[in-house]
PDB file of C-alpha atoms in Angstrom:
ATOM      1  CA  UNK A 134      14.720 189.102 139.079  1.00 55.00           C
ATOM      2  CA  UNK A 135      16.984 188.730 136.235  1.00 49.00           C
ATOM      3  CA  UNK A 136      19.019 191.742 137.142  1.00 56.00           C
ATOM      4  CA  UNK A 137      19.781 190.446 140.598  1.00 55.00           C
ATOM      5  CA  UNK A 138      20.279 187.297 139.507  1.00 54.00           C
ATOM      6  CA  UNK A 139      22.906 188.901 136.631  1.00 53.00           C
ATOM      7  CA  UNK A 140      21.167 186.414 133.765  1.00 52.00           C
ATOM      8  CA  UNK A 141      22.652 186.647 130.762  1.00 51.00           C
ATOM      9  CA  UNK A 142      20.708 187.532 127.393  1.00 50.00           C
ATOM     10  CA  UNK A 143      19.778 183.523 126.820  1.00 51.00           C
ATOM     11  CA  UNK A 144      19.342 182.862 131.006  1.00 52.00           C
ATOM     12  CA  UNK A 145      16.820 185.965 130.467  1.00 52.00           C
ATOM     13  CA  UNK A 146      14.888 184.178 127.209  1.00 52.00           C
ATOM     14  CA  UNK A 147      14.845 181.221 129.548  1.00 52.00           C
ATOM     15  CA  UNK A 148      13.387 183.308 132.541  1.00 54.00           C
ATOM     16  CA  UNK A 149      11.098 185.016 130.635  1.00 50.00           C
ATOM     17  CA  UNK A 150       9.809 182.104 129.116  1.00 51.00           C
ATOM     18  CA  UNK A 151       8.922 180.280 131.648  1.00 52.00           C
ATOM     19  CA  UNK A 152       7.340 182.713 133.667  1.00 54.00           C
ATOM     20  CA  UNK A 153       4.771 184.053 131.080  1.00 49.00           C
ATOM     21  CA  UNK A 154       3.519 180.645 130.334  1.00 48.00           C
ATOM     22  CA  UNK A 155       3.890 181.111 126.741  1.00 49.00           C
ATOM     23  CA  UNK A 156       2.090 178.438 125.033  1.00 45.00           C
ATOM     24  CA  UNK A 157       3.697 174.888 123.533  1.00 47.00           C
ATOM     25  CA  UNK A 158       5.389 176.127 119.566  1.00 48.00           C
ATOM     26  CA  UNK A 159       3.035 173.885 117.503  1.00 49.00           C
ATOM     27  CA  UNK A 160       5.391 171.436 116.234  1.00 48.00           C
ATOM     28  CA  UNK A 161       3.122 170.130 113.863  1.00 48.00           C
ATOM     29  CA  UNK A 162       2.255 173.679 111.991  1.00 51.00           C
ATOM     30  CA  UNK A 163       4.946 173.414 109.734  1.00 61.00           C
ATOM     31  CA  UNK A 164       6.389 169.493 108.727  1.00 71.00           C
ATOM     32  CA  UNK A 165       9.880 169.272 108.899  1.00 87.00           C
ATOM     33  CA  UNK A 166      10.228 168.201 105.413  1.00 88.00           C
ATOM     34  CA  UNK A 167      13.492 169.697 103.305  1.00 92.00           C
ATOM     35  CA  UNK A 168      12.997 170.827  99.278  1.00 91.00           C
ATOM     36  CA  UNK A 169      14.669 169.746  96.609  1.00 93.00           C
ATOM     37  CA  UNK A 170      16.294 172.872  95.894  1.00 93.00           C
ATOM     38  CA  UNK A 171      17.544 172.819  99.386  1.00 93.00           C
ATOM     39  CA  UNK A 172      18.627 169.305  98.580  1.00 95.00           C
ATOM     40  CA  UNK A 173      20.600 170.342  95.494  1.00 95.00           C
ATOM     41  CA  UNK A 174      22.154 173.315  96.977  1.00 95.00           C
ATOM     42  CA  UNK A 175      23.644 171.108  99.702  1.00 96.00           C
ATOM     43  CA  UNK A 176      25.022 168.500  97.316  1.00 96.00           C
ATOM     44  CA  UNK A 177      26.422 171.095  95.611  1.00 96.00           C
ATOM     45  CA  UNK A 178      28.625 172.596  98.530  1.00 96.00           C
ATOM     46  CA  UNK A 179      30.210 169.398  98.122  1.00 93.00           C
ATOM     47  CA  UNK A 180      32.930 168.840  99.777  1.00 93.00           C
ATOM     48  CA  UNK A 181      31.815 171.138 102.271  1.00 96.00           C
ATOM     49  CA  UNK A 182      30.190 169.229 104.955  1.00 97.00           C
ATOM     50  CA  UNK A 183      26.658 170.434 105.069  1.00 98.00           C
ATOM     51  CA  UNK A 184      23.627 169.059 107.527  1.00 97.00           C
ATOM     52  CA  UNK A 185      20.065 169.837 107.500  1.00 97.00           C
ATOM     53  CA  UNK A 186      18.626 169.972 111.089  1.00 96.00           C
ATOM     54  CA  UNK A 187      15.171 170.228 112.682  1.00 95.00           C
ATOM     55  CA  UNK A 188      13.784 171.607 115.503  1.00 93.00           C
ATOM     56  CA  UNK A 189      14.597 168.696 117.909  1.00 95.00           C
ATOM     57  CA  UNK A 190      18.074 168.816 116.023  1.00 96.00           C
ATOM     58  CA  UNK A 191      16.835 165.704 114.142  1.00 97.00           C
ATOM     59  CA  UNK A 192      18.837 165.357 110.749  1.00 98.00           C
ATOM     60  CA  UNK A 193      16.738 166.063 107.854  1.00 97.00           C
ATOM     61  CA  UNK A 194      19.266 166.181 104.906  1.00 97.00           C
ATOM     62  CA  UNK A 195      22.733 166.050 104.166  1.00 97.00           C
ATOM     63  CA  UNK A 196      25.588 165.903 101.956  1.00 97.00           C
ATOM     64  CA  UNK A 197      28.210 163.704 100.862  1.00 96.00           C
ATOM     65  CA  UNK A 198      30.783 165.545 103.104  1.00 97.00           C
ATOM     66  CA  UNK A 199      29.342 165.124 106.301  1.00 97.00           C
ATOM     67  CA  UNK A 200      28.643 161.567 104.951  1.00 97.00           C
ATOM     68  CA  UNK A 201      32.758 161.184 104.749  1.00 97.00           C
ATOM     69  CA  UNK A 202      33.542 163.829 107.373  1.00 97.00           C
ATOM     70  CA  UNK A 203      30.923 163.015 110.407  1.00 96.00           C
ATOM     71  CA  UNK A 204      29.404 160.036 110.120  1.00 94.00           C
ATOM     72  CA  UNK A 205      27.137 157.968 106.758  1.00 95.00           C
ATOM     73  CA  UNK A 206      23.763 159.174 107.831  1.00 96.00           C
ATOM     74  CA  UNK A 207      21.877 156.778 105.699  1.00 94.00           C
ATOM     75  CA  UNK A 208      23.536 153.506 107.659  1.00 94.00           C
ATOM     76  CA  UNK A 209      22.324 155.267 111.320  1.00 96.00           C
ATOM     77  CA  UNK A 210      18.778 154.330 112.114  1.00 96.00           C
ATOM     78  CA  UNK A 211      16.050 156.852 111.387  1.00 94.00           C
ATOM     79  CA  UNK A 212      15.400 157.198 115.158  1.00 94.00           C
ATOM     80  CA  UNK A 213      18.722 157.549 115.898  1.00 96.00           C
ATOM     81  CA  UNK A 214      19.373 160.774 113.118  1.00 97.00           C
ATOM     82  CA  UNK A 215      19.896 163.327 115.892  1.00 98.00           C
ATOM     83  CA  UNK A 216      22.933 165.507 116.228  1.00 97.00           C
ATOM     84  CA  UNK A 217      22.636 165.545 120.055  1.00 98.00           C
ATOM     85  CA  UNK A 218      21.888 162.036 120.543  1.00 98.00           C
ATOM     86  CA  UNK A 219      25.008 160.689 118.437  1.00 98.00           C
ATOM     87  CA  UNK A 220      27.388 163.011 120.420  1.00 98.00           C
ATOM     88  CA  UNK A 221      26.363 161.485 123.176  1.00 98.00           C
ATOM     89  CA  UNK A 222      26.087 157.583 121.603  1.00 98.00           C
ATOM     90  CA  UNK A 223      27.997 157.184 118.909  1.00 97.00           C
ATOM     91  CA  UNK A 224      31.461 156.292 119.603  1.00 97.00           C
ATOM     92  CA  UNK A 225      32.799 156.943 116.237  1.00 96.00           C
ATOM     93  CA  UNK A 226      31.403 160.749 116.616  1.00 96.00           C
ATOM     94  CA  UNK A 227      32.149 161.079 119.872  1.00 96.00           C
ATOM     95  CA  UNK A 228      36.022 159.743 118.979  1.00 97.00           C
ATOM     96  CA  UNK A 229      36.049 162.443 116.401  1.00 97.00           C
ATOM     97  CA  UNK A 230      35.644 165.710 119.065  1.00 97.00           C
ATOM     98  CA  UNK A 231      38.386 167.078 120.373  1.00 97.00           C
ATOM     99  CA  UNK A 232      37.921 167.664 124.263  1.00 96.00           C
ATOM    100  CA  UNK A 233      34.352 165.862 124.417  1.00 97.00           C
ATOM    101  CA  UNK A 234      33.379 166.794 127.517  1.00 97.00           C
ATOM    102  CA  UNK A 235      33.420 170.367 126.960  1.00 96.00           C
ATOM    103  CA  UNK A 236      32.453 169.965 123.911  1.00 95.00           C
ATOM    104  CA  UNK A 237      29.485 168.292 124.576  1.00 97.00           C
ATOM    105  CA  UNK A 238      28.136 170.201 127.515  1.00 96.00           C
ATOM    106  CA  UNK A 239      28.528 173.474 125.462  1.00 94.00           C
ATOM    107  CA  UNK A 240      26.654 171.821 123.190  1.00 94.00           C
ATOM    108  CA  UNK A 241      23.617 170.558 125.897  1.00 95.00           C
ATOM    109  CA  UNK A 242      23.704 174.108 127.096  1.00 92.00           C
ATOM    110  CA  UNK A 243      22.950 175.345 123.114  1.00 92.00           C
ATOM    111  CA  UNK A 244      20.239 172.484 122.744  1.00 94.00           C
ATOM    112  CA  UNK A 245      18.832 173.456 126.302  1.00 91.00           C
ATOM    113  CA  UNK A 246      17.667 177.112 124.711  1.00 86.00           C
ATOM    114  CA  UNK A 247      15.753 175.410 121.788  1.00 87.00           C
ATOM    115  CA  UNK A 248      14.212 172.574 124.541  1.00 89.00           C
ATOM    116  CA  UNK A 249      12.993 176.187 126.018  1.00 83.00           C
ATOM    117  CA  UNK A 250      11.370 177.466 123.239  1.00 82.00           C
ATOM    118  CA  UNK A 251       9.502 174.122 123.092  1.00 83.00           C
ATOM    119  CA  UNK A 252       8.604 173.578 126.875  1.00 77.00           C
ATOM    120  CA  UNK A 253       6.258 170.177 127.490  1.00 79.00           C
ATOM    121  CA  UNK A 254       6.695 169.120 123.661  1.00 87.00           C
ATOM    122  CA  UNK A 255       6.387 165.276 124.162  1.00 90.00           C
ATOM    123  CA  UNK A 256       8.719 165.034 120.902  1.00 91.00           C
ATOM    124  CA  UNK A 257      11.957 167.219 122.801  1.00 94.00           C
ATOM    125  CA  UNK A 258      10.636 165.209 126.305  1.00 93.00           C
ATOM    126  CA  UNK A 259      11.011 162.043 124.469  1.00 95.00           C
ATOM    127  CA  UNK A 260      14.202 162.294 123.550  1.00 97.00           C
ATOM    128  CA  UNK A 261      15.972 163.950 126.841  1.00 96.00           C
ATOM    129  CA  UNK A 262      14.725 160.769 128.588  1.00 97.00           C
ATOM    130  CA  UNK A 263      16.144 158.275 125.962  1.00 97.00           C
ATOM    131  CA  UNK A 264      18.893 159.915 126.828  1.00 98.00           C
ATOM    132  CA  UNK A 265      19.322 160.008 130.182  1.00 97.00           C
ATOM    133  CA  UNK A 266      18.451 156.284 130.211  1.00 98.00           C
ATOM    134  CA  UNK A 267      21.611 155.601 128.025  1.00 98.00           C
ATOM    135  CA  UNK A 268      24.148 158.181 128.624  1.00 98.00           C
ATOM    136  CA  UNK A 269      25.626 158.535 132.507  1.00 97.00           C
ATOM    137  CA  UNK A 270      26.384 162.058 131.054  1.00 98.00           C
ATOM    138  CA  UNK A 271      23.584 163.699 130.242  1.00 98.00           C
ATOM    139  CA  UNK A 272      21.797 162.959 132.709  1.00 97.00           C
ATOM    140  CA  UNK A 273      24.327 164.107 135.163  1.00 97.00           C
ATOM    141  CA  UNK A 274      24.839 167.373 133.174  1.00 97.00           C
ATOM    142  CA  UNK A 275      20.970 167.851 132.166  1.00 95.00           C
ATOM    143  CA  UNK A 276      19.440 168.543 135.820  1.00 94.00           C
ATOM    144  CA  UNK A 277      22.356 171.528 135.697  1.00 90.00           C
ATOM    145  CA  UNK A 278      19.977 173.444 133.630  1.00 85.00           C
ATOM    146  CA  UNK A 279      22.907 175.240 131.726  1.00 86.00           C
ATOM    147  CA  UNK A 280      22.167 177.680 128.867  1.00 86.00           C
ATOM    148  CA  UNK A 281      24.566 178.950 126.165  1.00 83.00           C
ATOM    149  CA  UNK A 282      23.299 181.384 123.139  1.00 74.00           C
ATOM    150  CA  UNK A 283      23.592 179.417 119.372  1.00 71.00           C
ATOM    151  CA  UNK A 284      26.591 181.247 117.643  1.00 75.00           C
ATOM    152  CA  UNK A 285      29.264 180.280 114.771  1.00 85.00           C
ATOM    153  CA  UNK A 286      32.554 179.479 115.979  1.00 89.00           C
ATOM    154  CA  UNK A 287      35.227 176.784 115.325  1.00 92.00           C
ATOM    155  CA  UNK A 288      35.918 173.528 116.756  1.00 94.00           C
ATOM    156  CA  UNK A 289      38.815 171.160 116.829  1.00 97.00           C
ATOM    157  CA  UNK A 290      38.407 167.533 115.574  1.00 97.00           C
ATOM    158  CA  UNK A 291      40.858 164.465 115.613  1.00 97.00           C
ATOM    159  CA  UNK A 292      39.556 162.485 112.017  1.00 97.00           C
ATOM    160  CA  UNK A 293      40.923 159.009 111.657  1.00 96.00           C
ATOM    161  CA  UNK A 294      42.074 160.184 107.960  1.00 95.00           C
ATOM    162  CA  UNK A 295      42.628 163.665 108.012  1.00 95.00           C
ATOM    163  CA  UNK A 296      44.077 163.960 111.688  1.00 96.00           C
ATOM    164  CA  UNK A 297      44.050 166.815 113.823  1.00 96.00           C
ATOM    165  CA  UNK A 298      41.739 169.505 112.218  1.00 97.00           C
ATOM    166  CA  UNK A 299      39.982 172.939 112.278  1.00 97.00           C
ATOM    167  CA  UNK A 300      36.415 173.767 111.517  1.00 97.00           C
ATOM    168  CA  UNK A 301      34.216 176.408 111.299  1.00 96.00           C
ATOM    169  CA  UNK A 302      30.472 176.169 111.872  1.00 95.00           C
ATOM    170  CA  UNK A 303      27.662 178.360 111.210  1.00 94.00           C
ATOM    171  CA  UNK A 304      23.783 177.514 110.986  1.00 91.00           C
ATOM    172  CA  UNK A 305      21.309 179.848 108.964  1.00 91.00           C
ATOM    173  CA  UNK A 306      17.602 179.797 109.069  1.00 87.00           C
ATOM    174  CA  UNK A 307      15.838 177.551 105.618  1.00 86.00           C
ATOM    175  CA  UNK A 308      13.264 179.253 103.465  1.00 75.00           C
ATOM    176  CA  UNK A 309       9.634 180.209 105.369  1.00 72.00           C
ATOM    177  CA  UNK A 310      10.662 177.556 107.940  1.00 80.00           C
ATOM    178  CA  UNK A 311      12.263 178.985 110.930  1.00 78.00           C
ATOM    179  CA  UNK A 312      12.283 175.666 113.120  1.00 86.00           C
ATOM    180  CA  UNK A 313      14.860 174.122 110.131  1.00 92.00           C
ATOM    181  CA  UNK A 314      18.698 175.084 110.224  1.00 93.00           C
ATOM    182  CA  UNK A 315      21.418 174.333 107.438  1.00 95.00           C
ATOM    183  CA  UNK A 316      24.777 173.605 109.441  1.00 96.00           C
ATOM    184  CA  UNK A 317      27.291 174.650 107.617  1.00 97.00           C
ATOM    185  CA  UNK A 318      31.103 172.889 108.657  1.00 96.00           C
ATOM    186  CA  UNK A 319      33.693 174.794 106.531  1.00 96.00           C
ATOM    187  CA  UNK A 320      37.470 173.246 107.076  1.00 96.00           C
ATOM    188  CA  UNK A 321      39.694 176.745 108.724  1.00 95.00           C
ATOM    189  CA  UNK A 322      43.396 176.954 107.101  1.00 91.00           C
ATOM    190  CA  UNK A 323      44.662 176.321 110.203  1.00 88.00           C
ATOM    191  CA  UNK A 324      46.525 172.945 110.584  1.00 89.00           C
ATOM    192  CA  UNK A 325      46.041 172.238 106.400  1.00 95.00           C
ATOM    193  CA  UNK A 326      42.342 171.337 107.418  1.00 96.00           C
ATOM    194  CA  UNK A 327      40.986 172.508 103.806  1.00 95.00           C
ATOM    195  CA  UNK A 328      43.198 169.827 102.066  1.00 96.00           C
ATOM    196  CA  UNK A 329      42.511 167.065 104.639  1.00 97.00           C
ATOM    197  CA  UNK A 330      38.640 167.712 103.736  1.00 97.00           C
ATOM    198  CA  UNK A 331      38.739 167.423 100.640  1.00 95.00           C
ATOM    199  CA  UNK A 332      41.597 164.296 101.064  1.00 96.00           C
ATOM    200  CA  UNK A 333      38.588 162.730 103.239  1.00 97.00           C
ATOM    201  CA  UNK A 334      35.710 163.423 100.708  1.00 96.00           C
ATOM    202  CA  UNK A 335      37.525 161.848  98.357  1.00 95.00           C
ATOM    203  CA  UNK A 336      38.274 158.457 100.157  1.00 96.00           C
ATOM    204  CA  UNK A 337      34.714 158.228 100.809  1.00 95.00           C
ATOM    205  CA  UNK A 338      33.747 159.204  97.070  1.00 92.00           C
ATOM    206  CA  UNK A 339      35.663 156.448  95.711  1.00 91.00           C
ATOM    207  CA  UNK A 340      34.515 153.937  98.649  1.00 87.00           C
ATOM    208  CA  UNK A 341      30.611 154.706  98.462  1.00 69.00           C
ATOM    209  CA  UNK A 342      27.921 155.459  95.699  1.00 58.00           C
ATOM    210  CA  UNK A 343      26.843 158.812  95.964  1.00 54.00           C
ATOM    211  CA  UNK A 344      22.816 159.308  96.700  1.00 56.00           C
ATOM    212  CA  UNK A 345      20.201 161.704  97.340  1.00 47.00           C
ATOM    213  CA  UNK A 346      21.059 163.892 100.095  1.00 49.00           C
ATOM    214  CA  UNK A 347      17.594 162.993 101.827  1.00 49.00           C
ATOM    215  CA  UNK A 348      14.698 161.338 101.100  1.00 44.00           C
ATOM    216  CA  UNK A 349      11.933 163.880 102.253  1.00 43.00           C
ATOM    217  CA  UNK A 350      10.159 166.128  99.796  1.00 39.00           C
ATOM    218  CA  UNK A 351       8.490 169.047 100.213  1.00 39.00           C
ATOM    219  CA  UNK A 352       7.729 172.231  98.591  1.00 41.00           C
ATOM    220  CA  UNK A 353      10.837 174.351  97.399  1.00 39.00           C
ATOM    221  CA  UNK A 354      12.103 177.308  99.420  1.00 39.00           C
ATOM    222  CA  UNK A 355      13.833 179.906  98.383  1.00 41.00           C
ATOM    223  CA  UNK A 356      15.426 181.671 100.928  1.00 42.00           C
ATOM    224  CA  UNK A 357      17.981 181.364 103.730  1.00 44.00           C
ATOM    225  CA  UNK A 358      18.618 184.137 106.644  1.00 47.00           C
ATOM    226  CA  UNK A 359      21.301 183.965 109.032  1.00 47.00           C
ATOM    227  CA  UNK A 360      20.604 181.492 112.021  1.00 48.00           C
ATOM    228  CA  UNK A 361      22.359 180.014 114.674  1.00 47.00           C
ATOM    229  CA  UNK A 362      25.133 176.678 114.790  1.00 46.00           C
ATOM    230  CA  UNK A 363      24.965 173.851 117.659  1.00 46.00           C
TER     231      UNK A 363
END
């Protein structure tokens, strides 16, 4: 079936998936909790932006530059710490993406392969139909059922203090947790973007205190593997 239907290597995860049945990823085996030596070696990256995500995309822990660059995590709601649900919210992050519409189905697509690996989780359920009560988007683009592979790349963003910049994203796996990602936004050459991060980190440095990078603790990990970016 996937040959005829010329799937693609994430279309066939998809397939595959959903016709074996393959039991519900216990989302409860391993809490999403980030270590301090995570937390330190984020801070440190500094003024790299630098997120860490769960496996709903929820945002775990982050750093001073995507405090300045993105958006200051620790004035958003706890509920509302979700990469995919401020792209699709948030005006201020939404202002900040360069072509949002592609942007943001791309990025529905990339979300829609980890929803997969999670199929009937009430958490992931949950929060596709807070969505499509407030965003006309999504839930226009949702039913499409559009898949895209997680990969690093570069994206173009339009910051009300640096201007028109480009940046790089990757995401690697997090110690023994392979449900946690650390999203890495490194500022490309191209268009001076290095020196308008670090112009933007700054502004925000001298406007707000810094503080822990999150406010979970767990046991430290030690390890990060290559993983995927949203």
């Amino acid at each position: 079936l996937a040959r005829v239907l010329l799937l693609d290597p994430a279309e066939r995860m998809q397939l595959f998936q959903l016709a074996l049945r393959q039991p519900v990823l216990n989302s409860t085996s391993k809490p999403e909790t980030v270590s301090p030596l995570i937390r330190r070696i984020i801070d440190q990256m500094d003024p790299i932006p630098a997120l860490v995500i769960g496996r709903r995309w929820d945002i775990l822990a982050w750093n001073r530059g995507a405090r300045a660059f993105f958006l200051d995590f620790e004035q958003v709601p706890a509920n509302e710490r979700n990469m995919l649900w401020l792209l699709f919210t948030n005006p201020a992050l939404r202002s900040l993406v360069v072509d949002w519409r592609e942007r943001a189905q791309d990025t529905l697509a990339r979300f829609r392969a980890d929803y997969g690996r999670h199929a009937g989780d009430g958490h992931f359920v949950q929060l596709v139909e807070r969505l499509k009560s407030v965003s006309p988007e999504f839930a226009q683009w949702w039913p499409r059922f559009d898949i895209q592979p997680m990969s690093e790349g570069r994206r173009e963003y339009d910051h009300p203090l640096g201007g028109r910049m480009t940046v790089e994203h990757a995401t690697f796996l997090v110690g023994d947790n392979p449900e946690l990602g650390l999203l890495v936004m490194n500022a490309a050459a191209a268009s001076n973007s290095i020196a308008k991060m670090e112009k933007i980190v700054a502004a925000f440095r001298s406007s707000a205190p810094l503080s822990s990078s999150s406010h979970r603790e767990t046991k430290p990990r030690k390890h990060l593997r290559r993983r995927r970016s949203a």
